[in-house]
Coordinates of C-alpha atoms in Angstrom, one line a residue:
M1 CA -21.0 18.9 -47.5
S2 CA -20.3 15.4 -48.9
K3 CA -22.9 12.7 -48.2
R4 CA -21.7 10.0 -45.7
V5 CA -21.7 6.5 -47.2
L6 CA -23.3 3.6 -45.3
T7 CA -20.8 0.6 -45.1
T8 CA -20.6 -2.9 -43.8
E9 CA -18.7 -3.8 -40.7
S10 CA -15.6 -4.3 -42.9
G11 CA -16.0 -0.9 -44.5
A12 CA -17.4 -1.9 -47.9
P13 CA -20.1 0.5 -49.2
V14 CA -23.7 -0.8 -49.0
A15 CA -25.7 -0.5 -52.2
D16 CA -29.2 -1.2 -50.9
N17 CA -30.3 -1.1 -47.2
Q18 CA -34.0 -1.4 -48.0
N19 CA -34.2 -4.7 -49.9
S20 CA -32.7 -8.1 -49.2
A21 CA -31.0 -10.0 -52.1
T22 CA -33.4 -12.7 -53.5
A23 CA -33.4 -15.4 -56.1
G24 CA -35.4 -13.5 -58.7
V25 CA -38.2 -11.1 -58.0
G26 CA -40.3 -12.4 -55.1
G27 CA -37.9 -15.4 -54.7
P28 CA -36.3 -16.7 -51.5
I29 CA -33.5 -14.7 -49.8
L30 CA -29.9 -15.6 -50.7
L31 CA -27.4 -16.8 -48.2
Q32 CA -24.8 -14.6 -50.0
D33 CA -26.5 -11.4 -48.8
Q34 CA -23.6 -10.5 -46.5
H35 CA -25.1 -7.2 -45.4
L36 CA -28.4 -8.8 -44.3
L37 CA -26.7 -11.6 -42.4
E38 CA -24.3 -9.2 -40.7
K39 CA -27.2 -6.9 -39.6
L40 CA -29.3 -9.8 -38.2
A41 CA -26.3 -11.4 -36.5
R42 CA -25.2 -8.2 -34.8
F43 CA -28.8 -7.4 -33.8
N44 CA -29.1 -10.8 -32.1
R45 CA -26.0 -9.9 -30.0
E46 CA -26.9 -6.3 -29.1
R47 CA -27.7 -7.1 -25.5
I48 CA -25.2 -8.1 -22.9
P49 CA -26.1 -9.8 -19.6
E50 CA -27.7 -7.3 -17.3
R51 CA -26.3 -6.7 -13.8
V52 CA -27.7 -9.1 -11.3
V53 CA -28.2 -6.2 -9.0
H54 CA -28.3 -2.4 -9.8
A55 CA -29.5 -3.3 -13.3
R56 CA -31.7 -0.2 -13.8
G57 CA -29.5 2.9 -13.9
S58 CA -28.7 6.4 -15.1
G59 CA -25.4 8.2 -15.4
A60 CA -23.8 11.6 -15.8
Y61 CA -20.3 13.2 -16.1
G62 CA -19.1 16.0 -13.9
Y63 CA -16.3 17.0 -11.6
F64 CA -15.2 16.9 -8.0
E65 CA -13.7 20.1 -6.5
V66 CA -11.8 20.1 -3.3
T67 CA -13.0 22.9 -0.9
D68 CA -11.3 22.0 2.3
D69 CA -7.8 20.8 3.3
V70 CA -7.8 17.1 4.2
T71 CA -4.1 16.4 3.7
A72 CA -3.8 15.7 7.5
Y73 CA -5.7 12.5 6.8
T74 CA -4.9 11.3 3.3
K75 CA -2.1 11.6 0.7
A76 CA -4.5 11.0 -2.2
D77 CA -3.4 13.5 -4.9
F78 CA -6.9 14.4 -6.1
L79 CA -7.7 15.5 -2.6
G80 CA -4.3 17.2 -2.1
E81 CA -5.1 20.9 -2.8
V82 CA -8.0 23.2 -2.3
G83 CA -9.5 24.1 -5.6
K84 CA -8.3 21.0 -7.5
K85 CA -10.9 19.6 -9.9
T86 CA -11.1 15.9 -11.0
E87 CA -13.4 14.6 -13.8
T88 CA -16.0 12.1 -12.6
F89 CA -18.7 9.8 -13.8
I90 CA -21.6 8.7 -11.7
R91 CA -24.1 5.9 -12.0
F92 CA -27.3 6.0 -10.0
S93 CA -29.5 2.8 -9.9
T94 CA -32.2 0.9 -8.2
V95 CA -31.1 -2.4 -6.7
A96 CA -33.6 -5.3 -6.9
D97 CA -35.5 -5.0 -10.1
S98 CA -34.4 -5.8 -13.7
L99 CA -33.3 -3.5 -16.4
G100 CA -36.9 -2.9 -17.5
G101 CA -38.1 -2.0 -14.0
A102 CA -39.5 1.4 -12.9
D103 CA -37.5 4.2 -11.3
A104 CA -39.9 5.4 -8.6
V105 CA -40.0 2.2 -6.4
R106 CA -39.2 1.5 -2.8
D107 CA -35.7 0.3 -3.1
P108 CA -32.2 1.4 -2.1
R109 CA -30.4 3.5 -4.7
G110 CA -26.9 2.9 -6.0
F111 CA -24.5 5.8 -5.9
A112 CA -21.4 4.7 -7.7
L113 CA -18.8 7.3 -8.5
K114 CA -15.6 7.1 -10.6
F115 CA -12.9 9.7 -10.1
Y116 CA -10.5 9.9 -13.1
T117 CA -7.5 10.9 -11.1
E118 CA -3.9 11.5 -12.1
E119 CA -2.9 8.4 -10.1
G120 CA -5.5 6.2 -11.7
N121 CA -9.2 5.7 -11.4
Y122 CA -10.7 5.7 -7.9
D123 CA -14.1 4.0 -7.6
L124 CA -16.4 4.7 -4.7
V125 CA -19.4 2.3 -4.7
G126 CA -22.2 3.2 -2.3
N127 CA -25.9 3.7 -1.8
N128 CA -28.3 6.4 -0.8
T129 CA -28.5 4.8 2.7
P130 CA -25.6 4.8 5.2
V131 CA -26.2 1.1 6.2
F132 CA -27.2 -2.2 4.6
F133 CA -29.3 -5.3 5.4
I134 CA -26.4 -7.7 6.1
K135 CA -22.9 -7.6 7.5
D136 CA -21.3 -10.7 5.9
P137 CA -20.9 -11.2 2.1
I138 CA -21.6 -15.0 2.4
K139 CA -25.3 -14.0 2.9
F140 CA -25.4 -11.7 -0.1
P141 CA -26.5 -14.2 -2.8
D142 CA -29.3 -15.5 -0.5
F143 CA -30.4 -12.0 0.4
I144 CA -30.7 -11.0 -3.3
H145 CA -32.5 -14.2 -4.2
S146 CA -35.1 -13.4 -1.6
Q147 CA -35.6 -9.9 -3.0
K148 CA -35.6 -10.8 -6.7
R149 CA -38.4 -12.4 -8.8
D150 CA -39.5 -15.8 -7.5
P151 CA -38.5 -18.6 -9.8
F152 CA -42.1 -20.0 -9.9
T153 CA -44.3 -16.9 -9.8
G154 CA -41.9 -14.6 -11.7
K155 CA -42.5 -11.7 -9.4
Q156 CA -41.3 -10.4 -6.1
E157 CA -42.9 -12.3 -3.2
A158 CA -43.6 -10.9 0.2
D159 CA -43.1 -14.4 1.7
N160 CA -39.6 -14.5 0.4
V161 CA -38.7 -10.9 1.3
W162 CA -39.9 -11.1 4.9
D163 CA -38.9 -14.7 5.5
F164 CA -35.2 -13.8 4.8
W165 CA -35.5 -10.7 7.0
A166 CA -37.1 -12.9 9.8
H167 CA -33.8 -14.8 9.8
A168 CA -31.6 -11.7 9.6
P169 CA -32.3 -9.5 12.6
E170 CA -29.3 -7.3 11.7
A171 CA -31.5 -6.0 8.7
T172 CA -33.9 -4.2 11.1
H173 CA -31.9 -0.9 10.9
Q174 CA -31.9 -0.8 7.1
I175 CA -35.6 -1.9 6.9
T176 CA -36.4 1.1 9.1
W177 CA -34.5 3.3 6.6
L178 CA -36.1 1.7 3.5
M179 CA -39.7 1.7 4.8
G180 CA -39.3 5.3 6.1
D181 CA -39.9 8.5 4.2
R182 CA -36.6 8.3 2.3
G183 CA -37.4 4.9 0.9
I184 CA -38.6 6.4 -2.5
P185 CA -36.5 9.4 -3.5
A186 CA -38.4 11.9 -5.7
S187 CA -35.4 11.9 -8.1
Y188 CA -31.7 11.0 -8.1
R189 CA -31.0 14.7 -7.6
H190 CA -32.9 14.9 -4.4
M191 CA -31.2 12.2 -2.3
N192 CA -28.0 11.8 -0.4
G193 CA -25.2 9.3 -1.3
Y194 CA -23.1 7.4 1.1
G195 CA -19.9 5.3 0.8
S196 CA -21.7 3.1 3.4
H197 CA -18.6 1.0 4.0
T198 CA -15.7 2.0 6.2
Y199 CA -12.6 2.9 4.2
Q200 CA -9.0 3.7 5.2
W201 CA -7.2 6.9 4.6
T202 CA -3.4 7.2 5.0
N203 CA -1.5 10.5 5.1
E204 CA 2.1 11.2 4.0
A205 CA 3.4 10.3 7.4
G206 CA 1.9 6.9 7.2
E207 CA -0.8 7.5 9.8
A208 CA -4.0 5.6 9.2
F209 CA -7.6 6.8 9.7
F210 CA -10.9 5.1 9.1
V211 CA -13.5 7.2 7.2
K212 CA -17.1 7.1 6.1
Y213 CA -18.3 9.2 3.1
H214 CA -21.4 11.3 3.1
F215 CA -22.6 13.1 -0.1
K216 CA -25.3 15.6 1.0
T217 CA -27.5 16.8 -1.8
N218 CA -27.5 20.5 -2.4
Q219 CA -31.0 20.3 -4.0
G220 CA -32.5 19.3 -0.7
I221 CA -34.1 15.9 0.2
R222 CA -37.3 15.2 -1.6
S223 CA -39.1 11.9 -1.4
L224 CA -42.4 10.3 -2.6
S225 CA -45.1 8.6 -0.6
A226 CA -46.2 5.1 -1.8
D227 CA -49.3 6.6 -3.5
Q228 CA -47.3 9.4 -5.2
A229 CA -44.8 6.8 -6.5
A230 CA -47.5 4.5 -7.8
E231 CA -49.0 7.4 -9.7
L232 CA -45.7 8.6 -11.1
V233 CA -44.7 5.0 -12.2
G234 CA -48.0 5.0 -14.2
K235 CA -47.1 8.3 -15.9
D236 CA -43.4 7.7 -16.5
A237 CA -41.6 4.5 -15.5
N238 CA -38.4 6.3 -16.4
S239 CA -39.0 9.3 -14.1
H240 CA -35.6 9.5 -12.5
Q241 CA -33.8 9.1 -15.8
T242 CA -36.1 11.8 -17.3
D243 CA -35.4 14.2 -14.4
L244 CA -31.7 13.8 -14.5
L245 CA -31.4 14.0 -18.2
Q246 CA -33.6 17.1 -18.6
A247 CA -32.1 18.9 -15.6
I248 CA -28.5 18.7 -17.0
E249 CA -29.7 19.5 -20.6
R250 CA -31.4 22.7 -19.1
G251 CA -28.1 23.7 -17.6
V252 CA -29.2 22.9 -14.1
S253 CA -26.1 21.1 -12.7
P254 CA -27.0 18.9 -9.7
S255 CA -24.4 19.0 -6.9
W256 CA -23.6 17.3 -3.6
T257 CA -21.3 18.4 -0.8
L258 CA -18.9 15.6 0.4
Y259 CA -18.3 15.2 4.1
V260 CA -16.3 12.5 5.8
Q261 CA -16.3 11.1 9.3
V262 CA -12.7 10.5 10.4
M263 CA -11.7 8.0 13.1
P264 CA -8.1 7.5 14.1
A265 CA -7.2 3.9 13.5
A266 CA -6.2 3.3 17.1
E267 CA -9.7 4.1 18.3
A268 CA -11.4 1.4 16.2
A269 CA -10.8 -1.5 18.6
E270 CA -12.5 0.1 21.6
Y271 CA -15.3 2.0 19.8
R272 CA -18.7 1.3 21.3
F273 CA -20.0 -0.1 18.0
N274 CA -18.1 -2.3 15.6
P275 CA -16.9 0.4 13.2
F276 CA -16.6 -2.1 10.3
D277 CA -20.2 -3.4 10.6
L278 CA -22.2 -2.3 7.5
T279 CA -25.5 -2.4 9.5
K280 CA -24.3 0.3 11.9
V281 CA -23.6 4.1 11.6
W282 CA -21.1 6.2 13.5
P283 CA -23.2 8.8 15.4
H284 CA -22.2 12.3 14.4
S285 CA -21.8 13.2 18.1
D286 CA -18.9 10.8 18.2
Y287 CA -17.3 11.7 14.8
P288 CA -18.6 14.9 13.3
L289 CA -18.9 15.5 9.6
Q290 CA -15.9 17.3 8.1
R291 CA -16.3 18.9 4.7
V292 CA -14.1 17.9 1.8
G293 CA -15.5 19.2 -1.4
R294 CA -18.4 19.2 -3.9
L295 CA -19.5 17.0 -6.7
V296 CA -21.1 18.7 -9.7
L297 CA -22.8 16.9 -12.6
D298 CA -22.8 18.9 -15.8
R299 CA -22.8 16.6 -18.9
N300 CA -25.1 13.8 -20.0
P301 CA -23.7 10.7 -21.7
E302 CA -23.9 10.6 -25.5
N303 CA -24.8 6.9 -25.6
V304 CA -26.5 5.2 -22.7
F305 CA -25.4 1.7 -23.6
A306 CA -21.7 2.6 -24.1
E307 CA -21.4 4.9 -21.1
V308 CA -24.0 3.8 -18.5
E309 CA -24.7 0.1 -19.2
Q310 CA -21.0 -0.6 -19.9
A311 CA -19.7 1.5 -17.0
A312 CA -17.9 -0.7 -14.5
F313 CA -17.2 0.3 -10.9
S314 CA -15.2 -1.8 -8.5
P315 CA -14.4 -0.8 -4.9
N316 CA -10.9 -2.4 -5.3
N317 CA -9.9 0.5 -7.6
F318 CA -8.0 2.5 -5.0
V319 CA -5.3 5.2 -5.4
P320 CA -2.4 6.0 -3.1
G321 CA -3.7 7.3 0.3
I322 CA -7.0 5.3 0.2
G323 CA -7.5 1.6 0.9
P324 CA -9.8 -1.0 2.4
S325 CA -10.8 -1.7 6.0
P326 CA -11.7 -5.0 7.7
D327 CA -15.4 -4.4 6.8
K328 CA -16.4 -7.9 5.8
M329 CA -19.0 -6.7 3.2
L330 CA -16.4 -4.4 1.6
Q331 CA -13.9 -7.3 1.5
G332 CA -16.4 -9.5 -0.3
R333 CA -17.2 -6.7 -2.8
L334 CA -13.5 -6.2 -3.6
F335 CA -13.7 -9.5 -5.5
A336 CA -17.4 -9.6 -6.5
Y337 CA -17.7 -6.3 -8.4
A338 CA -14.7 -6.7 -10.6
D339 CA -15.6 -10.4 -11.3
A340 CA -19.1 -9.4 -12.3
H341 CA -17.7 -7.0 -14.9
R342 CA -15.3 -9.6 -16.3
Y343 CA -18.3 -11.8 -16.8
R344 CA -20.7 -9.2 -18.2
L345 CA -18.2 -7.1 -20.3
G346 CA -15.1 -9.2 -20.7
V347 CA -11.7 -9.1 -19.3
N348 CA -10.8 -6.0 -21.3
H349 CA -13.7 -3.9 -20.0
T350 CA -11.2 -1.5 -18.5
L351 CA -10.2 -0.4 -22.0
L352 CA -13.7 0.9 -22.8
P353 CA -13.7 4.7 -22.8
V354 CA -16.0 5.2 -19.8
N355 CA -13.8 2.8 -17.7
A356 CA -10.3 3.7 -19.0
P357 CA -8.2 6.3 -17.0
K358 CA -8.5 9.8 -18.4
A359 CA -5.9 11.7 -16.4
T360 CA -3.2 9.1 -16.7
T361 CA -2.3 5.9 -18.8
A362 CA -2.7 2.3 -17.6
E363 CA 0.7 0.5 -17.8
N364 CA 0.7 -3.2 -17.1
Y365 CA 1.3 -6.6 -18.7
G366 CA -2.3 -7.7 -19.2
R367 CA -2.6 -9.0 -22.7
D368 CA -5.0 -10.7 -25.1
G369 CA -8.5 -12.0 -24.3
F370 CA -11.8 -11.1 -26.0
M371 CA -11.9 -7.7 -27.6
A372 CA -8.3 -6.9 -26.8
T373 CA -7.2 -3.5 -28.2
R374 CA -3.9 -3.1 -26.3
N375 CA -1.5 -5.9 -27.1
G376 CA 1.8 -4.3 -27.3
S377 CA 4.4 -4.5 -30.1
R378 CA 7.8 -6.1 -30.8
H379 CA 9.3 -3.7 -28.3
D380 CA 6.9 -4.4 -25.5
K381 CA 7.5 -7.4 -23.4
N382 CA 4.6 -9.2 -21.7
Y383 CA 6.4 -10.2 -18.5
E384 CA 8.0 -8.5 -15.5
P385 CA 10.7 -7.9 -14.4
N386 CA 12.4 -7.3 -17.7
S387 CA 15.5 -5.5 -19.1
Y388 CA 13.5 -3.4 -21.6
Q389 CA 12.3 -0.5 -19.6
G390 CA 8.9 -1.9 -19.1
P391 CA 6.7 -0.6 -16.3
A392 CA 8.0 -1.5 -12.8
Q393 CA 6.6 -1.5 -9.3
T394 CA 6.9 1.6 -7.1
D395 CA 7.6 -0.2 -3.7
A396 CA 5.2 2.4 -2.2
A397 CA 2.1 0.9 -0.6
L398 CA -1.2 2.6 -1.4
S399 CA -2.4 2.4 2.2
A400 CA -1.3 1.4 5.6
P401 CA -1.1 -2.3 6.6
L402 CA -4.0 -3.7 8.6
A403 CA -3.0 -5.6 11.8
I404 CA -4.4 -9.1 12.1
H405 CA -4.2 -11.8 14.8
G406 CA -5.9 -15.0 15.9
W407 CA -6.9 -18.2 14.3
T408 CA -8.4 -18.8 10.8
G409 CA -11.9 -20.0 10.7
T410 CA -15.6 -18.9 10.2
H411 CA -15.9 -16.4 13.0
E412 CA -18.8 -14.2 13.8
A413 CA -17.9 -10.5 13.7
P414 CA -16.4 -9.2 17.0
A415 CA -18.9 -7.6 19.3
H416 CA -18.3 -4.2 20.8
T417 CA -19.9 -2.8 24.0
K418 CA -23.1 -1.5 22.4
D419 CA -23.3 -3.9 19.5
D420 CA -26.7 -5.6 18.9
D421 CA -29.0 -5.8 15.9
F422 CA -31.7 -3.5 17.2
F423 CA -30.3 -0.5 19.2
Q424 CA -29.6 1.8 16.2
A425 CA -32.9 0.9 14.5
G426 CA -34.6 2.0 17.7
E427 CA -32.6 5.2 17.8
L428 CA -33.6 5.9 14.2
Y429 CA -37.3 5.3 15.0
R430 CA -37.2 7.6 18.0
L431 CA -35.8 10.4 15.9
M432 CA -38.8 10.4 13.6
S433 CA -41.8 12.7 14.0
E434 CA -45.2 11.3 14.6
D435 CA -46.2 11.6 11.0
E436 CA -43.0 10.0 9.9
K437 CA -43.7 7.1 12.3
K438 CA -47.2 6.7 10.9
R439 CA -46.0 6.4 7.3
L440 CA -43.2 4.0 8.4
I441 CA -45.7 1.7 10.2
A442 CA -48.0 1.8 7.2
N443 CA -45.3 0.9 4.7
I444 CA -44.0 -2.0 6.8
A445 CA -47.5 -3.4 7.5
G446 CA -48.5 -3.1 3.9
G447 CA -45.8 -5.7 3.0
L448 CA -45.7 -7.8 6.1
S449 CA -49.4 -8.3 6.2
Q450 CA -49.2 -10.1 2.8
V451 CA -46.9 -12.9 4.3
S452 CA -48.7 -16.2 4.4
R453 CA -47.0 -17.8 7.4
E454 CA -47.8 -16.5 10.9
D455 CA -44.4 -17.7 12.3
V456 CA -42.6 -15.5 9.8
I457 CA -44.8 -12.5 10.7
E458 CA -44.1 -13.1 14.4
K459 CA -40.3 -13.3 14.0
N460 CA -40.3 -9.9 12.2
L461 CA -42.6 -8.3 14.8
A462 CA -40.2 -9.4 17.5
H463 CA -37.4 -7.6 15.7
F464 CA -39.3 -4.3 15.6
A465 CA -40.3 -4.7 19.3
A466 CA -36.7 -5.3 20.2
A467 CA -35.7 -2.1 18.5
D468 CA -38.4 -0.1 20.3
A469 CA -41.5 -1.4 22.2
D470 CA -43.8 1.3 20.7
Y471 CA -42.4 0.5 17.2
G472 CA -43.2 -3.2 17.6
K473 CA -46.6 -2.6 19.1
R474 CA -47.7 -0.3 16.4
V475 CA -46.5 -2.5 13.6
E476 CA -48.3 -5.5 15.1
E477 CA -51.5 -3.6 15.4
A478 CA -51.3 -2.4 11.8
V479 CA -50.5 -5.8 10.5
R480 CA -53.4 -7.4 12.4
A481 CA -55.8 -4.8 11.2
L482 CA -54.9 -5.4 7.5
R483 CA -55.1 -9.2 7.9
E484 CA -58.5 -9.0 9.4
D485 CA -59.9 -6.9 6.5

């Protein structure tokens, strides 16, 4: 077997990779040492800007297999036949901390899935919770600023976290999720995933339905207490990455069963909750889970940077039969996610192997820009329409149109009959066992008791009391006990 030759970036062989060129023995280094300068310059540029949120992540390849007929609801080809398999890539992540943060922390988990379908890539960007803290994207930068490291202290501050929540009563439902038993998953394999947002499905007849995605782990739910998590972080800050990597390497293929809730579009306007409010769920008694298929992960990435750090997901990557809803948070993310990738990775990030279509070919007139690798030739025109058989539109809409009416302006979301910021948080609390309630109260009190301002504490206590009188009373007692110690 011939020995591989080390070369420069331009392909020239390298004679010495151990010693820099100098002016005589022991002399100063020469500027003409192209190999040294190239290595140092490239090393200085190895890192790209980390994600503002979801920076710390892990990924894996796999497939999605359809197990149940859902063609009555969607014309999406990859869901069109029982038994059909589609290659996938998933990225799990924590939300608030930086790239160097620990895995086993109390934080929502990202659950971002890319389907490499024959009609183009479909990206489903969700979390391990079915709801979120806010319902309008204009509040998202402020929310994240309150959860990230303080610009003065350089660490997450309870004052910032709870002050924002004091002014965002709609966060009470998600806080109850986050501070509950599922707030720290034992691993990525042992948690559910949710599309969280409401999406639209359209069938061949043009009928529209609104759907919510639920990926139920087949490994069973396992979570960590605050004490268990603290101990695990001390032993292995990369615990979730370690678990996922080693499980797949052992041949243990994690899997999830996908269910959807389906609401005929005509029922949305009169539903008792606003079906497009990201702080709300649809009770299963109203819209039962319907099985769709299973997701299986069976291959680890060969290079974490190339395939996990450079993986780009955007909820506006739809395929025929799937589209957006009037969910305001989803509408904001349709722009924000793709724009974040253009900033981090460049306008040609869709050409990177992990992001490029695998079951079809991208055909468009996008040209040039940094790191362009697809520029066309003398026979390829860079405009449309043209007379040279270039790609042309299909005139077939991906999804059904959404009806709109009224005046433009900065409106609050429309209220439905049972809409408020606290009802569903109270329902979740009342579903918990006594032991679950005790742990929830302890987790909330542990953070809220660290807040320096009494008025901020009082505002948050009022939110829990509005959700459930017992909930509020017990949180208040626990906070007071901790502050008196």
